[in-house]
Short mmCIF file of C-alpha atoms in Angstrom, two decimals:
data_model
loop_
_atom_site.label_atom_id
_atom_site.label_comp_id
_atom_site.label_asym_id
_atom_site.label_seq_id
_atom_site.Cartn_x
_atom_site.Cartn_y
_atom_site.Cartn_z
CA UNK H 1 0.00 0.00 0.00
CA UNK H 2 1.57 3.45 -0.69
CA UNK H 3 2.24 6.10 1.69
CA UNK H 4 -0.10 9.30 0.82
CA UNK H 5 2.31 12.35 0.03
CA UNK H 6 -0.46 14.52 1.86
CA UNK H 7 -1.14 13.02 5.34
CA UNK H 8 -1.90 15.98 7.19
CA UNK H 9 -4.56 17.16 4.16
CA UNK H 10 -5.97 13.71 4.44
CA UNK H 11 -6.09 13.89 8.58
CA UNK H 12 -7.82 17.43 7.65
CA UNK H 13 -10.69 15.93 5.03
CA UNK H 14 -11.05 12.43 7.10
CA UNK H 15 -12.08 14.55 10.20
CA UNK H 16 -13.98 16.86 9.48
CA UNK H 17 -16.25 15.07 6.74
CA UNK H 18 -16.70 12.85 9.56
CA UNK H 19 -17.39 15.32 12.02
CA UNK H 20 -19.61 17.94 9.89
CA UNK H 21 -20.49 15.70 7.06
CA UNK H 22 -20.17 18.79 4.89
CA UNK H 23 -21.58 19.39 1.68
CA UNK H 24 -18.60 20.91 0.33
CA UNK H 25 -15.31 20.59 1.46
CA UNK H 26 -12.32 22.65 -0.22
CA UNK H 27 -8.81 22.10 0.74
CA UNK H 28 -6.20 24.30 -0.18
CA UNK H 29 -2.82 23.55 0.89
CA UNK H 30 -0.57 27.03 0.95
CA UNK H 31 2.44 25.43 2.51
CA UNK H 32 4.17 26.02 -0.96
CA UNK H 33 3.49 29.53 -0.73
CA UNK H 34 5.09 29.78 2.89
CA UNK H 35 7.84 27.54 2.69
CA UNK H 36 10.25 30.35 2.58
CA UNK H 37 8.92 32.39 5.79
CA UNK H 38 10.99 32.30 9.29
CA UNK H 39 8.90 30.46 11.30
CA UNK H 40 8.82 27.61 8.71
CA UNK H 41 12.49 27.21 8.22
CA UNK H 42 14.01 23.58 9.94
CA UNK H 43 9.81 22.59 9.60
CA UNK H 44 9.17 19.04 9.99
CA UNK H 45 6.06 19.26 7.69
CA UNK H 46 5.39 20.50 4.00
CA UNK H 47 1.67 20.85 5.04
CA UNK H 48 1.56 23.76 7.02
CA UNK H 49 -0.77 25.94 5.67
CA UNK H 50 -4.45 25.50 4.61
CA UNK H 51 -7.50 27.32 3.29
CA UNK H 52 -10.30 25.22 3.92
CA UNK H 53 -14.21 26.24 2.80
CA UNK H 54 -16.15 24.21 4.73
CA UNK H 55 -20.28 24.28 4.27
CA UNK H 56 -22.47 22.18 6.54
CA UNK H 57 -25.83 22.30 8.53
CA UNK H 58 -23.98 21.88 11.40
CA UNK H 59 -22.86 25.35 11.61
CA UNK H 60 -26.91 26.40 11.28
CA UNK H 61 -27.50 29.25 14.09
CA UNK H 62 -24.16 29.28 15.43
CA UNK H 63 -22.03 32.62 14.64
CA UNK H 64 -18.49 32.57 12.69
CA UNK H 65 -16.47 32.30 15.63
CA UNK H 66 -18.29 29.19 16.85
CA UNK H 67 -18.01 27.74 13.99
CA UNK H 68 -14.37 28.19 13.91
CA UNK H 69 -13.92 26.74 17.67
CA UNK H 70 -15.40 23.71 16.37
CA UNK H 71 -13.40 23.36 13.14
CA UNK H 72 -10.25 23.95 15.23
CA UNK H 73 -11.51 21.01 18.29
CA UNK H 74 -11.63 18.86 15.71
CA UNK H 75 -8.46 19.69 14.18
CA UNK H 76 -6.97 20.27 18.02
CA UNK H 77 -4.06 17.30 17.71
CA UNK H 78 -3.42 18.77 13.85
CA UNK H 79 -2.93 22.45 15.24
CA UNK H 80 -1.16 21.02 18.36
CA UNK H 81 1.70 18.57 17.12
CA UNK H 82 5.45 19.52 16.05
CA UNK H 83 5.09 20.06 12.18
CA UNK H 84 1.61 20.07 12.31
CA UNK H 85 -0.93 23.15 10.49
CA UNK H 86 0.43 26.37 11.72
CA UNK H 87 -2.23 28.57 9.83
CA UNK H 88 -6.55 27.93 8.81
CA UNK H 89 -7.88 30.32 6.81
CA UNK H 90 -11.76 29.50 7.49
CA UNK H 91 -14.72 30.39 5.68
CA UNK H 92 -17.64 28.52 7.16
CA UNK H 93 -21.08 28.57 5.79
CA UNK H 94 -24.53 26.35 6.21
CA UNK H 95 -25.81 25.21 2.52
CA UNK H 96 -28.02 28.41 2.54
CA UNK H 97 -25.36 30.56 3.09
CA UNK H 98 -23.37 29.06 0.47
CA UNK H 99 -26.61 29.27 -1.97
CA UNK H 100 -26.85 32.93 -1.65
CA UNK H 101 -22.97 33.38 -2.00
CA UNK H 102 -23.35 31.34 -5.53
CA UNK H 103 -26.23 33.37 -6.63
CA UNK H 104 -24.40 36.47 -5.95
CA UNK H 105 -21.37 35.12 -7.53
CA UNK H 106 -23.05 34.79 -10.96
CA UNK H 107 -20.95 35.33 -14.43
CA UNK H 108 -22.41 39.10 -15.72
CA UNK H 109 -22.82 36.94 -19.01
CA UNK H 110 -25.49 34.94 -17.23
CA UNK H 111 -27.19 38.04 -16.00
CA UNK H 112 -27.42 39.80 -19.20
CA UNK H 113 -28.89 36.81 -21.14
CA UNK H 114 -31.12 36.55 -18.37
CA UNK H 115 -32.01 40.20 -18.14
CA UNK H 116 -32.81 39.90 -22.20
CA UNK H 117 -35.47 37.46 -21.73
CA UNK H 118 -38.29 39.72 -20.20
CA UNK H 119 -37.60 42.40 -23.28
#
């Protein structure tokens, strides 16, 4: 069996689609993008850094920072080892939050064909 070249991603998508059972789950790994910084140099990890949209019904009334405490409980032994994530970037939505964001994020093409159908 091979060795995955991205544990700490996989750690990060295993738990929390089995925590949140999210409807969409988006990993970005930065670490590239950091590799270079201070604080990173003599790093045990290459996965350091992560962007993570994560949309699920389990966030329904709960505010942003909630939501945040519970993405980083889950993640606690990820965020806590030696070499493990040093930076989340979060954005944290229910599935109706995310449906208004992609209705608002429409091409303008789509909105002008649109718009020409009631002439």
């Amino acid at each position: 069996m091979a060795t995955s070249t991205t544990p700490m991603e996989d750690a990060i998508r295993d738990k929390l689609t089995s925590a949140l059972n999210p409807s969409t789950l988006n990993i970005a790994n930065d670490s590239a993008a950091h590799a270079h910084h201070q604080a990173m140099r003599g790093s045990v990890s290459t996965e350091t850094h992560f962007r993570l949209v994560v949309v699920s019904d389990e966030f329904k009334a709960k505010p942003q920072p909630a939501r945040h405490r519970m993405v980083y409980k889950i993640l606690a032994d990820e965020l806590a080892m030696e070499g493990g994530v040093h930076a989340l970037q979060l954005q944290t939505r229910t599935a109706e939050e995310q449906g208004k964001v992609d209705r608002n994020m429409k091409p303008a093409s789509e909105e002008t064909a649109e718009a020409g159908k009631g002439e």
